[in-house]
Amino acid sequence: MSQHHIHRVMQQAVALHQSGRFPEAEKIYRDVLAKDPRNADALQLLGLLAHQSGKNAEAADLINKAITIRPRGEFFLNLGQVYRALGRTAEALEACRRAVQMSPNIPEAWNNLGSILKDAGKYAEAAAMFRKAIALRANYAVAHSNLGNALAALGDGAAAEASLRDAIAHDPNYAEAHTNYCHLLTRLGRLDDAIAVGRRAIELKPSLAVAYSNLGTALHLQGWFDEGNAVYARGAQLDPANARLHGNLLAGFNYRSTATPQQALEAHREWSRRFASVTTPIAPHANDRSPDRKLRIGYVSPDLRRHSVAYFLEPILTHHDREKFEITAYSNTETADDVTERLRQKVDRWRDILAIGDDQAAELIRRDAIDVLIDLAGHTTGNRLAVFGRKPAPVQMTYLGYANTTGLSTIDYRIADDVTDPVGMTETHYSEKLIRLPAPFLCYAPPEAHLTPDVVEPPMLRNGFVTFGSFNKAAKVGPETILLWSKVLQALPSARLILKSRGLGSTGSGRRIISSFAAHGIDAGRIKLVEANQSLRDHLAAYGEVDIALDTFPYHGTTTTCEAMWMGVPVISRIGQTHVSRVGLTLLRSVGDDDLAVDSDDPFVTLAQRLAADPNHLAVRRKALRSRLSGSRLLDSIRITRDIELVLRQAFISWSQS
């Protein structure tokens, strides 16, 4: 085969490759290599085709062979993409750096380098790379879109929006830019716009699974729960391997009580079988089994930042007995903040695992010889449950971050208490074995003093009517909650209701909530909807407009309940038979407010009437509540930490004796 003929057939193969006719292109590449085994172009293009077909290990081998024959920037560029797909971030970065060194005028090289830096959580560096790509090609829509994502992660919403708008202006049919813009608008609380843009992304590219994920999230936050689930389900059908989309569907079991706990358990177990199981046997753990030695504890979380999980974790990290326990944080946190830095100072080791794959993270945990590994996310965004599926520690637990089972057979225990999960009530709801702490199972850390306003008198003393309120997220305000609260408002015709949540300033959220209450005879003028975009201090100060807080049902509030009590606002809770519908009881009981938790609708209404009928009693109760909370078991961080340490030790001993 002459060089002229090879050149001609390679042109034919590339044309077939670009048109998506992979088998025909592959045959020609292989025919060329049979005649000319050192044809670097054929090796590299065959490797690229393998990558596009999902055969990334083969792709890496082929492209590396091409590079040994004839190193080129384009080859390193494609190799970086292959390593990125394999989760080999360090090698992907090195390949992309070589690509920009050898071919600094290729915009794609800078863009790909930025993408990998973004994956690694290095957003400022990534943004600089995207800007270099744009400098080389001003209308490079992909780079504009990626720059928008990086700027969003850096917290610069205005600049991020400008970049995403530029991407769409340069390519109005670029679906990925639309879905990235949907995600940003959701974060900014502009849910009407987010939903419109998300729907446009799907119109442009109905096969784009991430578009369904982002649109479903915006719909959920507006409270259109069933519609959001339908969108998630469609995305999951399109991308059966998308663990996040399938995980999003599991949230429905917490927000609605239409399914049984057994149905919820099976759905979680199915997710585990599909996305967290490994085919190779799990290697035995070589940890020292001495029962009294210092134990290595690992916490895994995407929320080591100003987040509800951090509020309940920080007191435990502060009070762990460092003579008996060595603490490692495995952070999958996308955007660090001041709380991140504070938490970093409270552990012995800090490991960032955002940029490494599940196998690498599991290997790291094994090398660290962690004795007890604790998941703090469950099926929430950013979880690393697939790491737990590899069983890198001999004892594994789940705690705090998710109000249901993980479904993983490799997670041994779930930490709760004897109020949220009384003996004989919920054991069959979980794949894990329950460990019950003395109630409450969590420890609240109030906001810093400079972020905490003073408690004010009940607003009913000046208004002449009672104002109920809930600052829980809109998705929790579903049909069951609205029916329950409507009964309260029907019983107290002069009462008002304030709802405050991210997205409630949007037209869609307001329409859903107002129309749902109207169906129960509640006039729109009695309901005030507030967007939750204030500072933490202003958010807490808003409790000054609320006389009595109403808990959601079946999915109770946690942080919101604690914050309401911290601001002196009593909370009424309707309890049920599952963990998510009993958290309110354990929180209220911890401060001696058992009388505010009832097990059916009628007593809930009666309780609301009784509190509203006695403003002076309400004022006394309000004035004393922060003090009672401060002296309660809920804020007794040393006691709760010791309780947790005891069960960690007991669980390890149980393993060591097995």
XYZ file of C-alpha atoms in Angstrom:
658
model
C 0.000 0.000 0.000
C 1.691 3.213 -1.190
C 1.784 6.344 0.947
C -0.467 8.052 -1.598
C -3.018 5.256 -1.293
C -2.780 5.305 2.537
C -3.402 9.036 2.510
C -6.464 8.614 0.293
C -8.052 5.800 2.316
C -7.323 7.643 5.568
C -9.251 10.629 4.229
C -12.117 8.266 3.447
C -11.928 6.746 6.948
C -11.965 10.164 8.620
C -15.040 11.162 6.614
C -16.799 7.951 7.702
C -15.669 8.523 11.298
C -17.005 12.089 11.347
C -20.348 10.972 9.930
C -20.755 8.429 12.735
C -20.146 5.328 10.619
C -17.748 3.875 13.180
C -17.541 0.217 12.023
C -16.596 1.213 8.479
C -14.024 3.727 9.710
C -12.565 1.210 12.152
C -12.104 -1.363 9.396
C -10.095 1.059 7.300
C -7.932 2.164 10.258
C -7.159 -1.477 11.019
C -6.425 -2.252 7.369
C -3.951 0.629 7.313
C -2.283 -0.594 10.502
C -2.031 -4.118 9.119
C 0.087 -2.704 6.292
C 1.768 0.059 8.316
C 1.816 -0.793 12.069
C 3.606 2.475 12.900
C 1.059 4.749 11.281
C 0.591 7.208 14.138
C -2.483 8.865 12.637
C -4.316 5.554 12.243
C -3.397 4.542 15.811
C -4.557 7.863 17.236
C -7.798 7.943 15.284
C -8.550 4.331 16.147
C -7.968 5.290 19.769
C -10.312 8.265 19.423
C -12.953 5.994 17.924
C -12.523 3.551 20.820
C -13.000 6.451 23.251
C -16.166 7.532 21.460
C -17.401 3.945 21.712
C -16.784 3.821 25.472
C -13.673 1.620 25.262
C -11.406 3.993 27.135
C -8.746 1.546 28.332
C -8.189 0.436 24.733
C -8.235 4.066 23.614
C -5.492 5.032 26.074
C -3.280 2.186 24.858
C -3.715 3.109 21.172
C -3.155 6.837 21.613
C -0.101 6.267 23.801
C 1.357 4.059 21.035
C 0.747 6.857 18.555
C 2.509 9.338 20.864
C 5.601 7.132 21.175
C 5.859 7.125 17.378
C 5.094 10.790 16.732
C 4.226 13.104 19.659
C 1.698 15.758 18.635
C -0.402 18.230 20.555
C -3.582 16.830 19.036
C -2.703 13.347 20.277
C -2.137 14.585 23.842
C -5.388 16.525 23.591
C -7.367 13.357 22.884
C -5.392 11.345 25.429
C -6.397 13.874 28.079
C -10.055 13.302 27.255
C -9.589 9.544 27.513
C -7.889 9.790 30.908
C -10.641 12.142 32.060
C -13.248 9.533 31.096
C -11.256 6.918 33.030
C -11.198 9.132 36.133
C -7.398 9.347 35.992
C -7.312 13.065 36.709
C -3.589 13.537 37.288
C -2.722 11.824 33.995
C -5.458 13.767 32.204
C -4.019 17.037 33.495
C -0.514 16.086 32.409
C -1.698 15.114 28.922
C -3.598 18.375 28.491
C -0.664 20.425 29.728
C 1.514 18.713 27.123
C -1.130 19.485 24.506
C -1.097 23.241 25.206
C 2.709 23.262 25.350
C 2.984 21.606 21.944
C -0.011 23.310 20.301
C -0.713 26.574 22.134
C -2.845 27.869 19.268
C -5.477 25.121 19.500
C -8.466 26.504 21.463
C -9.710 22.981 22.231
C -6.482 22.226 24.097
C -7.009 25.131 26.503
C -10.685 24.309 26.875
C -9.986 20.671 27.717
C -7.293 21.635 30.204
C -9.801 23.975 31.844
C -12.423 21.224 31.976
C -10.118 18.892 33.862
C -9.038 21.639 36.257
C -12.727 22.338 36.883
C -13.305 18.633 37.605
C -10.485 18.888 40.147
C -12.191 21.811 41.888
C -9.552 24.314 40.676
C -12.109 26.769 39.380
C -9.973 29.914 39.191
C -7.304 28.108 37.156
C -9.992 26.549 34.998
C -11.548 29.947 34.280
C -8.160 31.257 33.146
C -7.819 28.354 30.692
C -11.304 28.910 29.271
C -10.481 32.584 28.768
C -7.358 31.601 26.809
C -9.483 29.374 24.595
C -11.925 32.246 24.012
C -9.047 34.617 23.220
C -8.058 32.248 20.416
C -11.638 31.824 19.172
C -14.048 34.507 20.306
C -17.173 32.616 19.227
C -16.164 29.352 20.953
C -19.536 28.554 22.555
C -18.285 25.495 24.437
C -15.571 27.510 26.189
C -18.010 30.317 27.039
C -20.356 27.734 28.581
C -17.558 26.085 30.553
C -16.361 29.489 31.755
C -19.879 30.147 33.013
C -19.824 26.917 35.019
C -16.437 27.744 36.550
C -17.520 31.258 37.488
C -20.710 29.882 39.037
C -18.613 27.553 41.204
C -16.535 30.574 42.246
C -19.730 32.280 43.400
C -19.783 34.995 40.713
C -23.342 34.527 39.505
C -23.477 37.702 37.390
C -20.305 36.884 35.448
C -21.395 33.260 35.085
C -24.711 34.357 33.608
C -22.956 36.679 31.158
C -20.721 33.843 29.951
C -23.611 31.431 29.507
C -25.580 34.074 27.632
C -22.536 34.553 25.379
C -22.416 30.812 24.728
C -26.073 30.771 23.690
C -25.647 33.918 21.581
C -22.781 32.297 19.673
C -24.696 29.033 19.251
C -28.436 29.337 19.931
C -28.879 25.605 19.361
C -26.225 24.552 21.899
C -28.299 22.458 24.295
C -25.502 21.986 26.821
C -25.212 25.746 27.319
C -28.950 25.962 27.893
C -28.915 23.237 30.549
C -25.903 24.831 32.244
C -27.832 28.097 32.283
C -30.845 26.260 33.744
C -28.606 24.978 36.541
C -27.247 28.470 37.257
C -30.678 30.079 37.271
C -31.842 27.400 39.707
C -28.956 28.230 42.040
C -29.859 31.910 41.774
C -33.468 31.121 42.719
C -34.893 32.316 39.383
C -36.928 29.189 38.928
C -39.390 30.432 36.308
C -36.499 31.302 34.012
C -34.668 28.093 34.913
C -37.635 25.939 33.939
C -38.123 27.770 30.638
C -34.433 27.422 29.741
C -34.379 23.791 30.884
C -37.330 22.958 28.667
C -35.564 24.644 25.751
C -32.469 22.500 26.341
C -34.582 19.368 26.044
C -36.279 20.679 22.888
C -32.852 21.212 21.352
C -31.454 17.839 22.410
C -34.032 15.361 23.727
C -31.287 12.802 24.411
C -29.328 15.056 26.818
C -29.778 13.321 30.179
C -28.251 16.105 32.291
C -30.922 18.470 30.963
C -33.597 16.298 32.564
C -31.669 16.269 35.832
C -31.362 20.067 35.940
C -34.949 20.697 34.860
C -36.251 18.142 37.377
C -34.375 19.894 40.175
C -35.865 23.279 39.258
C -39.358 21.770 39.186
C -38.803 20.124 42.581
C -37.661 23.387 44.113
C -40.795 25.079 42.803
C -42.745 22.325 44.494
C -43.940 20.655 41.276
C -42.848 17.355 42.713
C -44.702 14.911 40.524
C -43.738 16.818 37.378
C -40.105 16.869 38.486
C -40.146 13.147 39.126
C -41.567 12.528 35.649
C -38.703 14.544 34.155
C -36.138 12.648 36.239
C -37.693 9.350 35.151
C -37.468 10.284 31.479
C -33.810 11.217 31.901
C -33.134 7.951 33.713
C -34.696 6.029 30.821
C -32.412 7.829 28.368
C -29.316 7.227 30.478
C -29.688 4.000 32.467
C -26.117 4.375 33.746
C -26.717 7.823 35.272
C -26.550 7.208 39.017
C -27.479 10.793 39.891
C -30.727 10.768 37.912
C -31.784 7.470 39.431
C -30.768 8.747 42.866
C -32.894 11.858 42.436
C -35.939 9.637 42.009
C -35.373 8.159 45.463
C -36.088 11.509 47.142
C -39.778 11.049 46.399
C -40.019 8.442 49.115
C -39.177 11.111 51.700
C -41.513 13.811 50.432
C -44.637 11.697 49.916
C -46.228 8.918 51.970
C -47.998 7.260 49.030
C -45.424 4.441 48.850
C -44.747 1.964 51.654
C -41.406 1.875 53.497
C -40.823 -1.552 51.964
C -41.228 -0.138 48.455
C -38.782 2.602 49.355
C -36.289 0.074 50.695
C -36.430 -2.039 47.546
C -35.947 1.026 45.324
C -32.861 2.031 47.336
C -31.508 -1.502 47.176
C -32.021 -1.569 43.413
C -30.025 1.655 43.104
C -27.256 0.053 45.135
C -27.211 -3.055 42.964
C -26.947 -0.966 39.813
C -24.588 1.796 40.859
C -22.655 0.867 44.014
C -21.904 -2.823 43.577
C -18.562 -4.182 42.426
C -18.000 -7.416 40.551
C -14.620 -8.228 42.085
C -14.478 -9.685 45.615
C -13.818 -7.167 48.375
C -10.364 -7.747 49.811
C -10.090 -8.539 53.532
C -9.203 -5.607 55.766
C -5.831 -5.716 57.477
C -6.707 -3.257 60.265
C -5.305 -4.001 63.706
C -8.163 -5.664 65.634
C -7.011 -4.569 69.096
C -10.237 -3.393 70.770
C -8.830 -0.583 72.925
C -6.420 1.096 70.535
C -6.857 4.545 69.008
C -9.396 4.250 66.184
C -9.216 5.965 62.813
C -12.573 7.526 61.897
C -13.361 8.884 58.438
C -16.211 11.245 57.537
C -17.237 11.496 53.869
C -19.307 14.480 52.747
C -19.930 16.941 49.889
C -21.280 19.456 52.406
C -18.244 20.526 54.416
C -19.240 24.174 53.962
C -21.981 26.524 55.169
C -24.631 23.829 54.996
C -27.069 22.142 57.347
C -24.896 19.027 57.658
C -21.946 21.129 58.791
C -24.055 22.749 61.529
C -24.621 19.329 63.088
C -21.163 17.904 62.357
C -18.974 20.722 63.655
C -19.762 20.208 67.360
C -18.827 16.541 67.036
C -15.536 17.315 65.306
C -14.809 19.899 67.994
C -15.297 17.471 70.870
C -13.923 14.177 69.550
C -11.457 12.707 72.047
C -8.193 12.935 70.111
C -6.475 10.587 72.543
C -8.821 7.810 71.453
C -9.830 8.772 67.912
C -7.963 10.058 64.871
C -10.290 11.937 62.509
C -9.993 12.210 58.728
C -12.386 14.242 56.571
C -12.895 13.068 52.997
C -14.267 16.161 51.328
C -16.262 15.989 48.110
C -17.116 19.663 48.557
C -17.382 21.605 45.306
C -17.113 25.153 46.640
C -15.212 25.815 49.850
C -16.016 28.714 52.184
C -15.186 30.005 55.650
C -16.914 27.045 57.297
C -14.810 24.677 55.183
C -11.656 26.257 56.533
C -12.969 26.074 60.091
C -13.806 22.387 59.739
C -10.394 21.707 58.207
C -8.800 22.871 61.455
C -10.886 20.441 63.502
C -9.647 17.171 61.950
C -6.334 15.376 61.948
C -6.296 14.842 58.179
C -8.177 16.459 55.314
C -8.480 14.645 52.016
C -10.051 16.261 48.950
C -11.667 13.504 46.885
C -13.745 15.648 44.510
C -11.379 15.090 41.604
C -10.680 11.382 42.011
C -12.748 8.402 40.946
C -14.485 5.916 43.199
C -11.758 3.272 42.906
C -9.045 5.811 43.705
C -10.982 7.206 46.661
C -11.548 3.708 48.032
C -7.843 2.896 47.647
C -6.930 6.114 49.488
C -9.231 5.231 52.392
C -7.724 1.741 52.581
C -4.215 3.190 52.620
C -5.282 5.507 55.436
C -6.367 2.362 57.340
C -9.700 3.873 58.363
C -11.473 1.700 60.923
C -14.948 3.285 60.751
C -16.061 5.192 57.669
C -19.160 7.402 57.991
C -21.294 8.638 55.108
C -22.890 12.052 55.715
C -24.819 12.429 52.447
C -26.928 9.390 51.614
C -28.657 9.971 48.278
C -28.160 13.742 48.233
C -26.202 15.699 45.630
C -22.484 15.008 45.610
C -22.639 11.736 47.525
C -19.883 9.125 47.177
C -21.946 6.042 47.958
C -20.170 4.131 45.198
C -16.996 4.450 47.288
C -18.794 2.776 50.192
C -19.868 0.046 47.767
C -16.182 -0.878 47.495
C -16.040 -1.376 51.301
C -12.741 0.436 51.914
C -13.196 0.297 55.704
C -14.126 -2.712 57.823
C -17.000 -0.827 59.513
C -19.195 1.570 57.546
C -22.072 3.776 58.712
C -24.453 6.457 57.483
C -25.445 9.470 59.552
C -27.015 12.945 59.378
C -27.306 13.798 55.695
C -30.205 11.666 54.439
C -33.449 10.752 56.137
C -33.720 7.250 54.705
C -31.758 4.100 53.981
C -28.850 4.039 51.531
C -29.812 0.577 50.303
C -26.155 -0.529 50.369
C -25.376 -3.924 51.853
C -21.811 -2.675 52.444
C -22.963 0.026 54.883
C -23.338 -1.804 58.155
C -25.102 0.697 60.398
C -27.402 3.707 60.382
C -27.225 6.101 63.352
C -30.605 7.324 64.649
C -32.247 7.460 68.083
C -35.002 5.749 70.032
C -37.521 8.498 69.210
C -37.074 8.754 65.463
C -36.812 4.976 65.273
C -38.475 3.316 68.279
C -37.733 -0.364 68.804
C -40.138 -2.459 66.785
C -41.266 0.353 64.457
C -38.732 1.008 61.689
C -36.080 -1.730 61.683
C -37.462 -3.228 58.468
C -37.229 0.134 56.668
C -33.444 -0.041 56.290
C -30.770 -2.132 54.642
C -28.481 -1.075 57.502
C -28.672 -2.190 61.125
C -29.953 0.604 63.352
C -27.743 2.068 66.043
C -29.923 4.083 68.413
C -28.347 6.870 70.403
C -30.119 8.346 73.422
C -32.312 11.021 71.826
C -31.616 13.272 70.088
C -29.311 11.595 67.580
C -27.908 14.910 66.358
C -26.326 17.966 67.894
C -27.215 21.497 66.812
C -24.660 24.299 66.619
C -26.437 27.687 66.611
C -25.170 30.370 64.228
C -22.307 32.540 65.378
C -23.269 35.395 67.724
C -22.755 38.104 65.101
C -25.217 36.304 62.814
C -27.894 35.850 65.485
C -30.524 38.592 65.998
C -32.223 39.058 69.351
C -35.529 37.322 70.032
C -38.442 39.741 69.642
C -41.980 39.722 71.040
C -44.657 37.715 69.209
C -45.892 39.791 66.260
C -49.509 38.988 67.187
C -49.185 41.453 70.080
C -48.909 44.302 67.576
C -50.817 42.743 64.646
C -53.913 41.595 66.488
C -53.870 38.251 64.649
C -51.673 35.172 64.731
C -49.100 34.530 62.015
C -48.020 30.969 61.326
C -44.885 30.284 59.322
C -42.630 27.710 57.759
C -39.190 28.292 56.287
C -38.838 24.710 55.020
C -38.017 24.275 51.357
C -40.962 24.430 48.992
C -40.684 20.789 47.933
C -41.704 19.767 51.459
C -44.888 21.827 51.188
C -46.757 19.114 49.316
C -50.426 18.071 49.230
C -50.427 16.489 52.694
C -48.814 19.525 54.294
C -51.113 21.985 52.522
C -54.192 20.014 53.605
C -52.988 19.995 57.218
C -52.157 23.701 57.286
C -55.419 24.564 55.526
C -57.293 22.956 58.415
C -55.431 25.271 60.785
C -56.263 28.344 58.716
C -59.902 27.262 58.422
C -60.105 26.975 62.211
C -58.556 30.448 62.673
C -60.122 32.705 60.018
C -58.044 35.775 60.941
C -54.706 33.919 60.904
C -51.992 34.518 58.313
C -49.304 32.201 56.958
C -45.752 33.137 55.889
C -43.804 30.677 53.750
C -40.149 31.355 53.034
C -37.994 29.209 50.764
C -35.637 29.414 47.825
C -37.717 29.840 44.686
C -40.886 31.076 46.361
C -40.413 34.415 44.656
C -41.051 32.725 41.317
C -44.425 32.859 39.605
C -44.640 29.085 39.232
C -44.056 28.405 42.918
C -46.591 31.016 43.933
C -49.177 29.717 41.493
C -48.860 26.170 42.784
C -49.062 27.068 46.458
C -51.794 29.691 46.192
C -53.966 27.464 43.985
C -53.435 24.480 46.289
C -54.582 26.462 49.327
C -57.469 27.932 47.326
C -58.701 24.393 46.638
C -59.199 24.126 50.415
C -60.977 27.486 50.651
C -58.006 29.585 51.814
C -57.848 33.059 50.299
C -54.573 34.126 48.681
C -54.526 37.315 50.751
C -53.815 35.285 53.883
C -50.594 33.802 52.528
C -47.288 35.625 52.138
C -44.538 34.025 50.044
C -40.943 35.135 50.641
C -37.853 34.339 48.562
C -35.024 32.916 50.690
C -32.109 34.886 49.283
C -31.150 36.925 52.331
C -28.057 36.699 54.485
C -28.221 34.243 57.371
C -28.773 37.070 59.849
C -31.665 38.478 57.805
C -33.058 34.974 57.365
C -33.138 34.475 61.131
C -34.530 37.973 61.693
C -37.508 37.029 59.500
C -38.722 34.820 62.371
C -39.681 38.095 64.012
C -42.746 38.062 61.743
C -43.804 34.566 62.865
C -45.733 33.682 66.021
C -45.885 29.903 65.610
C -43.954 27.663 63.189
C -45.721 24.764 61.486
C -43.673 21.686 60.643
C -44.080 20.012 57.259
C -45.502 16.507 56.898
C -44.470 13.801 56.171
C -40.974 15.220 55.682
C -40.142 17.189 58.815
C -37.772 20.071 59.039
C -34.486 19.718 60.914
C -32.313 22.824 60.591
C -35.434 24.957 60.124
C -36.956 23.617 63.339
C -33.759 24.311 65.260
C -33.486 27.815 63.817
C -37.114 28.597 64.649
C -36.602 27.527 68.262
C -33.323 29.480 68.453
C -35.318 32.571 67.467
C -37.904 31.828 70.160
C -40.603 30.553 67.810
C -42.388 27.395 69.032
C -42.840 24.652 66.428
C -45.884 22.380 66.092
C -45.131 19.016 64.521
C -47.393 16.276 63.146
C -45.630 12.954 63.701
C -45.912 9.677 61.781
C -44.460 6.184 61.637
C -41.259 6.777 59.631
C -37.961 8.454 60.443
C -38.658 11.484 58.241
C -41.927 12.110 60.056
C -40.486 11.718 63.571
C -37.472 14.030 63.506
C -39.683 16.876 64.746
C -40.583 14.833 67.810
C -36.978 14.123 68.776
C -36.062 17.812 68.390
C -39.048 19.070 70.381
C -38.660 16.456 73.089
C -35.033 17.460 73.571
C -36.162 20.918 74.747
C -39.176 19.704 76.714
C -41.746 20.636 74.069
C -43.263 17.165 73.725
C -46.691 18.779 74.003
C -46.168 20.409 70.594
C -45.843 17.069 68.747
C -49.067 15.206 67.953
C -49.884 12.132 65.905
C -52.910 13.203 63.834
C -54.460 16.208 62.107
C -57.201 17.166 64.571
C -54.911 17.508 67.621
C -52.516 19.523 65.416
C -55.302 22.000 64.653
C -56.426 22.117 68.290
C -52.862 22.776 69.411
C -52.516 25.655 66.952
C -55.789 27.136 68.237
C -54.726 26.807 71.869
C -51.372 28.546 71.342
C -52.942 31.301 69.243
C -55.600 31.954 71.895
C -53.109 32.950 74.600
C -50.705 35.671 73.386
C -49.273 36.253 76.847
C -48.393 32.604 77.308
C -46.887 32.622 73.829
C -44.765 35.639 74.753
C -43.465 33.929 77.896
C -42.747 30.738 75.986
C -40.989 32.680 73.248
C -38.773 34.587 75.649
C -37.617 31.401 77.385
C -37.151 29.137 74.358
C -33.588 30.096 73.379
C -32.427 29.635 76.949
C -34.159 26.257 77.186
C -32.613 25.211 73.873
C -29.162 26.302 75.056
C -29.457 24.067 78.104
C -30.999 21.140 76.260
C -29.608 17.796 75.156
C -29.820 19.074 71.569
C -26.946 21.456 72.281
C -25.066 19.150 74.641
C -22.334 18.503 72.105
C -19.945 16.797 74.520
C -22.563 14.247 75.606
C -23.670 13.491 72.055
C -20.066 13.148 70.887
C -19.335 10.691 73.695
C -22.489 8.730 72.769
C -21.306 8.551 69.175
C -17.798 7.557 70.181
C -19.225 4.738 72.286
C -21.132 3.242 69.359
C -18.135 3.674 67.058
C -16.027 1.678 69.508
C -18.721 -0.973 69.968
C -19.171 -1.391 66.219
C -15.430 -1.764 65.718
C -15.169 -4.338 68.508
C -18.028 -6.274 66.966
C -16.089 -6.426 63.694
C -12.797 -7.235 65.385
C -14.380 -10.238 67.082
C -16.040 -11.533 63.915
